[in-house]
Coordinates of C-alpha atoms and ligand atoms in Angstrom, one line a residue:
M325 CA -0.1 0.2 0.0
R326 CA 1.6 3.1 -0.8
T327 CA -1.4 5.2 -0.3
F328 CA -4.0 5.8 2.5
T329 CA -6.9 8.5 1.6
N330 CA -10.0 5.7 1.3
V331 CA -11.2 2.5 1.8
K332 CA -10.4 1.1 -1.2
D333 CA -6.8 1.9 -0.1
I334 CA -7.1 -1.0 2.5
G335 CA -8.5 -3.6 0.1
D336 CA -10.7 -6.5 2.2
L337 CA -11.9 -5.3 5.4
K338 CA -12.3 -8.6 6.7
V339 CA -8.3 -8.6 6.3
A340 CA -8.0 -5.1 8.0
L341 CA -9.7 -6.3 11.1
A342 CA -8.0 -9.3 11.4
E343 CA -4.5 -7.3 11.5
A344 CA -6.0 -5.0 14.2
Q345 CA -7.2 -7.8 15.9
E346 CA -3.3 -8.9 15.9
I347 CA -1.9 -5.7 16.4
K348 CA -4.5 -5.1 19.4
Q349 CA -3.3 -8.4 21.3
N350 CA 0.5 -7.7 20.7
R351 CA 0.8 -3.7 19.5
Y352 CA 4.9 -4.5 19.4
K353 CA 4.8 -7.3 17.2
Y354 CA 6.6 -5.4 14.4
E355 CA 8.8 -3.4 16.6
T356 CA 11.6 -3.5 14.1
L357 CA 10.0 -3.0 11.1
G358 CA 10.2 0.9 11.3
H359 CA 14.1 0.7 12.3
H360 CA 15.4 3.1 11.0
K361 CA 12.6 4.7 9.2
T362 CA 11.4 8.2 9.8
C363 CA 7.6 9.0 9.7
L364 CA 6.8 12.4 9.3
L365 CA 3.6 14.0 10.3
I366 CA 2.3 17.7 8.5
F367 CA 0.0 19.3 10.2
F368 CA -1.8 22.3 8.6
N369 CA -4.9 22.0 11.5
N370 CA -5.1 21.8 15.4
S371 CA -5.4 17.5 16.2
L372 CA -5.2 15.7 19.7
R373 CA -6.1 12.1 18.8
T374 CA -4.7 12.6 15.6
R375 CA -1.4 13.9 16.3
L376 CA -1.0 11.4 19.4
S377 CA -2.2 8.1 18.4
T378 CA -0.3 8.1 15.0
Q379 CA 3.3 8.7 16.6
K380 CA 2.4 5.8 19.4
A381 CA 1.4 4.1 16.1
A382 CA 5.1 4.8 14.3
R383 CA 6.7 4.2 17.7
N384 CA 4.7 0.7 18.3
L385 CA 6.5 0.2 15.1
G386 CA 9.8 1.4 15.6
M387 CA 10.1 4.3 13.6
D388 CA 11.4 7.8 14.6
V389 CA 8.9 10.8 14.3
I390 CA 9.0 14.6 13.6
V391 CA 5.8 16.3 14.1
L392 CA 5.7 19.7 12.0
D393 CA 3.1 22.1 12.6
I394 CA 2.8 24.4 9.7
N395 CA 1.1 27.4 10.9
Q396 CA 3.5 27.2 14.3
G397 CA 7.0 28.3 13.6
A398 CA 7.3 26.9 9.9
W399 CA 7.6 29.2 7.4
K400 CA 3.4 30.1 6.1
L401 CA 3.2 28.1 2.7
E402 CA 1.6 29.1 -0.6
T403 CA -0.6 26.6 -2.0
E404 CA -1.6 28.1 -5.5
R405 CA 0.7 28.2 -8.7
G406 CA 0.8 31.0 -10.5
V407 CA 0.5 33.4 -7.6
V408 CA 2.8 36.6 -6.9
M409 CA 4.2 35.7 -3.5
D410 CA 4.6 39.5 -2.2
G411 CA 2.0 38.6 0.8
D412 CA 2.9 37.3 4.1
K413 CA 3.7 33.4 2.5
S414 CA 7.9 32.7 2.1
E415 CA 7.6 29.1 0.9
H416 CA 5.5 27.3 -1.7
L417 CA 4.6 24.0 -1.2
L418 CA 6.1 23.3 -4.5
E419 CA 9.2 23.2 -2.9
A420 CA 8.6 22.5 0.4
I421 CA 7.3 19.2 -0.3
P422 CA 10.0 17.5 -1.8
V423 CA 12.3 19.4 0.5
M424 CA 10.6 17.4 3.2
A425 CA 10.3 14.2 1.9
N426 CA 13.7 14.3 1.9
Y427 CA 13.9 13.7 5.8
C428 CA 11.6 11.0 6.2
D429 CA 10.3 7.6 4.5
V430 CA 6.7 8.1 5.5
I431 CA 4.5 11.4 5.5
G432 CA 1.2 12.0 7.5
V433 CA -1.0 15.2 6.2
R434 CA -3.8 17.0 8.4
S435 CA -5.2 19.8 5.8
F436 CA -8.7 20.3 6.4
A437 CA -11.4 21.3 3.7
R438 CA -11.0 24.9 3.6
F439 CA -14.4 25.6 2.2
E440 CA -13.6 28.4 -0.5
S441 CA -13.5 26.0 -3.4
R442 CA -15.6 23.2 -3.3
E443 CA -13.8 22.3 -6.3
D444 CA -10.5 22.0 -4.7
D445 CA -12.0 20.6 -1.4
Y446 CA -13.1 17.5 -3.3
T447 CA -10.4 17.0 -5.9
E448 CA -8.2 16.9 -2.1
K449 CA -6.0 19.6 -3.7
I450 CA -3.4 19.7 -1.2
L451 CA -3.4 15.6 0.0
N452 CA -2.7 15.1 -3.8
Q453 CA 0.2 17.3 -4.2
F454 CA 2.3 15.3 -1.3
I455 CA 1.3 12.1 -3.0
K456 CA 2.5 13.4 -6.8
Y457 CA 5.7 15.4 -5.2
S458 CA 7.0 13.3 -2.4
G459 CA 8.0 10.5 -3.3
K460 CA 7.0 8.6 -0.4
P461 CA 3.9 6.8 0.6
V462 CA 1.4 9.0 1.7
F463 CA -1.4 8.8 4.3
S464 CA -4.4 11.1 5.3
M465 CA -4.7 12.4 8.7
E466 CA -7.6 14.1 7.8
A467 CA -7.9 15.4 4.8
A468 CA -10.6 18.0 2.8
T469 CA -12.9 15.1 2.3
G470 CA -12.2 12.4 4.3
H471 CA -10.6 10.8 7.0
P472 CA -10.1 7.4 7.0
L473 CA -7.8 6.7 9.9
Q474 CA -10.9 7.8 11.9
A475 CA -13.5 5.5 10.0
F476 CA -11.0 2.1 10.3
A477 CA -10.9 2.5 14.1
D478 CA -14.7 3.3 14.0
L479 CA -15.1 0.0 12.1
I480 CA -12.9 -1.9 14.6
T481 CA -14.8 -0.2 17.4
I482 CA -18.1 -1.7 15.8
E483 CA -16.7 -5.0 15.0
E484 CA -15.4 -5.7 18.5
Y485 CA -18.9 -4.7 20.3
K486 CA -21.4 -5.8 18.0
R487 CA -24.2 -7.9 19.4
K488 CA -25.4 -9.7 16.1
D489 CA -23.3 -10.2 12.4
R490 CA -25.0 -7.3 10.7
P491 CA -26.1 -4.7 13.3
K492 CA -28.1 -0.8 11.9
V493 CA -25.8 1.3 12.0
V494 CA -27.2 5.2 11.8
L495 CA -25.3 8.2 11.2
T496 CA -26.8 11.0 12.4
W497 CA -26.3 15.1 11.6
A498 CA -26.3 17.0 14.6
P499 CA -25.7 20.2 15.5
H500 CA -22.9 22.7 16.0
P501 CA -22.3 26.3 15.8
K502 CA -19.1 26.4 13.0
A503 CA -18.9 25.3 10.2
L504 CA -17.5 21.6 9.6
P505 CA -16.1 20.1 7.1
Q506 CA -18.0 17.0 5.8
A507 CA -14.4 14.4 5.9
V508 CA -15.7 12.2 9.0
P509 CA -19.0 11.5 7.8
N510 CA -18.0 11.1 4.0
S511 CA -15.4 8.9 5.6
F512 CA -17.5 6.6 8.0
A513 CA -19.8 6.2 4.9
D514 CA -17.5 5.5 2.8
W515 CA -16.3 2.7 5.3
M516 CA -19.8 1.1 6.1
N517 CA -20.8 1.2 2.5
E518 CA -18.2 -2.2 2.3
A519 CA -18.7 -3.1 5.7
D520 CA -21.3 -5.9 6.8
V521 CA -23.9 -3.4 8.6
D522 CA -27.3 -2.2 7.6
F523 CA -26.1 1.4 7.3
V524 CA -28.6 4.2 7.3
I525 CA -27.6 8.0 7.2
T526 CA -30.0 10.5 8.3
H527 CA -29.7 14.7 8.2
P528 CA -32.1 17.8 7.9
H529 CA -32.7 18.3 3.9
G530 CA -29.9 20.5 2.3
Y531 CA -27.0 18.2 4.2
E532 CA -27.0 14.9 1.5
L533 CA -23.2 14.1 1.5
D534 CA -21.3 13.8 -2.0
P535 CA -22.8 10.6 -3.7
K536 CA -19.7 9.4 -4.3
F537 CA -19.5 8.4 -0.3
V538 CA -23.5 7.8 0.0
R539 CA -23.5 5.2 -2.6
G540 CA -26.1 2.7 -2.4
A541 CA -26.7 3.6 1.5
K542 CA -30.6 4.5 2.7
V543 CA -31.2 8.0 3.4
E544 CA -34.2 8.6 5.9
Y545 CA -35.3 12.5 6.6
D546 CA -36.7 10.9 9.2
Q547 CA -34.2 10.9 12.4
K548 CA -36.7 8.9 14.7
K549 CA -37.4 6.9 11.7
A550 CA -33.8 6.0 10.9
F551 CA -32.8 5.5 15.0
E552 CA -35.0 3.0 15.0
G553 CA -33.9 -0.8 15.4
A554 CA -30.4 1.3 15.4
D555 CA -27.6 -1.3 17.3
F556 CA -25.1 1.9 16.5
I557 CA -25.6 5.9 16.6
Y558 CA -22.5 7.4 15.0
A559 CA -23.3 11.2 15.3
K560 CA -21.5 14.2 13.8
N561 CA -21.8 17.7 12.4
W562 CA -21.1 18.9 9.3
A563 CA -21.7 22.2 6.8
C564 CA -23.7 22.2 3.8
P565 CA -21.5 19.7 1.6
G566 CA -23.1 21.8 -1.5
V567 CA -24.6 18.3 -3.6
T568 CA -28.5 19.9 -3.7
T569 CA -26.9 23.8 -3.8
P570 CA -23.7 24.3 -4.9
E571 CA -23.9 28.0 -3.2
D572 CA -24.5 26.8 0.1
Y573 CA -21.2 25.0 0.5
G574 CA -19.8 25.0 4.1
K575 CA -22.4 27.4 5.1
V576 CA -24.6 26.1 8.1
L577 CA -28.0 25.9 7.2
C578 CA -29.6 24.5 10.3
K579 CA -29.3 24.9 14.4
D580 CA -31.8 22.7 15.0
M581 CA -31.3 21.2 18.2
S582 CA -34.4 18.9 18.2
W583 CA -31.3 17.0 16.6
T584 CA -29.2 16.9 19.4
V585 CA -28.8 13.0 20.5
D586 CA -30.3 12.7 24.2
T587 CA -31.7 9.9 26.3
E588 CA -35.2 10.6 24.4
H589 CA -33.2 9.8 21.0
M590 CA -32.0 6.9 22.5
S591 CA -34.5 5.3 23.6
W592 CA -36.0 5.0 20.3
T593 CA -33.0 2.1 19.2
N594 CA -31.9 -1.0 20.1
N595 CA -30.7 0.0 23.3
A596 CA -27.2 1.3 20.8
Y597 CA -24.3 2.1 21.4
F598 CA -23.0 6.0 20.9
L599 CA -20.3 6.9 18.9
H600 CA -18.6 10.0 18.1
C601 CA -14.8 10.4 16.7
L602 CA -14.0 13.4 19.2
P603 CA -14.1 16.4 19.6
V604 CA -17.6 16.9 20.6
R605 CA -19.5 19.8 21.6
R606 CA -21.7 18.7 24.8
N607 CA -25.1 19.8 24.7
M608 CA -25.0 20.6 21.3
I609 CA -24.4 17.1 19.5
V610 CA -25.2 14.7 22.2
T611 CA -26.1 15.6 26.3
D612 CA -24.1 15.1 28.6
D613 CA -26.3 11.6 29.9
V614 CA -25.8 9.7 26.7
I615 CA -21.6 10.6 26.2
E616 CA -21.0 9.4 29.9
A617 CA -23.3 5.9 29.8
P618 CA -22.3 2.5 29.7
T619 CA -23.1 2.7 26.1
S620 CA -20.5 5.3 25.1
L621 CA -18.3 4.0 23.1
V622 CA -15.9 7.4 22.7
I623 CA -13.2 6.2 24.6
P624 CA -12.3 2.7 23.0
E625 CA -13.2 4.4 19.7
A626 CA -10.5 7.0 20.2
A627 CA -7.7 4.0 21.8
N628 CA -8.3 2.5 18.4
R629 CA -7.1 5.4 16.5
E630 CA -3.5 3.9 17.7
I631 CA -5.1 0.6 16.1
S632 CA -5.9 2.0 12.7
A633 CA -2.7 3.5 12.3
T634 CA -0.6 0.8 13.3
V635 CA -1.7 -1.4 11.1
V636 CA -1.8 1.5 8.1
L637 CA 1.8 2.0 8.8
R638 CA 2.6 -0.9 9.3
R639 CA 1.2 -1.1 5.5
L640 CA 2.8 1.6 4.0
L641 CA 6.8 0.6 5.7
E642 CA 6.1 -2.8 3.5
S643 CA 5.8 -1.0 0.5
L644 CA 9.0 0.4 0.9
Ligands
CP1990 N1 -11.0 12.1 16.3 C1 -10.3 13.3 15.6 O1 -9.4 13.2 14.5 O2 -9.5 13.8 16.4 P1 -8.5 15.0 16.5 O3 -8.9 16.2 15.6 O4 -7.9 15.4 17.8 O5 -7.1 14.3 16.4

């Protein structure tokens, strides 16, 4: 595996899940694989879980790790070709990428959607420049339209806690004060569509996710109907994806607090487990009592980020 940006890159999910369990039994099993190999983690945006879990995963495999926060201490980077660089940006990404690639063997990139251009975000302009110009294996640590390390950890968690062979999994939109990218719900849909689950998406009108990720999934606009019989509730906010109204791309169209996941919502389900990628805004997305309930899996879900990253880095190291 030379790149990791979506579910297709990981191949057979049953094999990937078996590898995850193998790593979970002994996370240092491949501790010599990364000897004298360096993992460079580049953050254009903030992070807690990805920053820590991916470093831990690289160290599980015996790698050295370099973390670069582009906006804190590095030169400000221009990303557009043809720009007269007379502003505050001192270096161009087209030089910075091959320079950074000299110092490492594998590169992780976090670069969120900018909401300036739907086309730029949905063609993954920044991530694809790293793939094209670094000459190194590149993996997404959440890009403009996808967060595959998170979705893989989500799937591992569902596999560990499911009470039936084919559980019903519901992705629900929930309110948030700020405009958030669609990376997490897109990737969750991408992975659930490949997994052995009954997958349903629910959101207000106007929040339709890109068909590339929704594919054949059922979309139910009535949140209560969607929740009925659910075994897992995956809550997430996202801003307007601009599918039905391109002019609204990246806007907050709705702050309807009736979509907040509370105990009444959870009572509609089959005693469902609650999932969220974190960070979460309590009492916007989910109430205190739901996130603190024994059925909340947010902490083991976050712990599985180390496992998903270890599996992915192992695959990338094997490609060297
Ligand atoms: N879930 C997730 O990616 O968390 P961070 O943004 O803190 O890395």
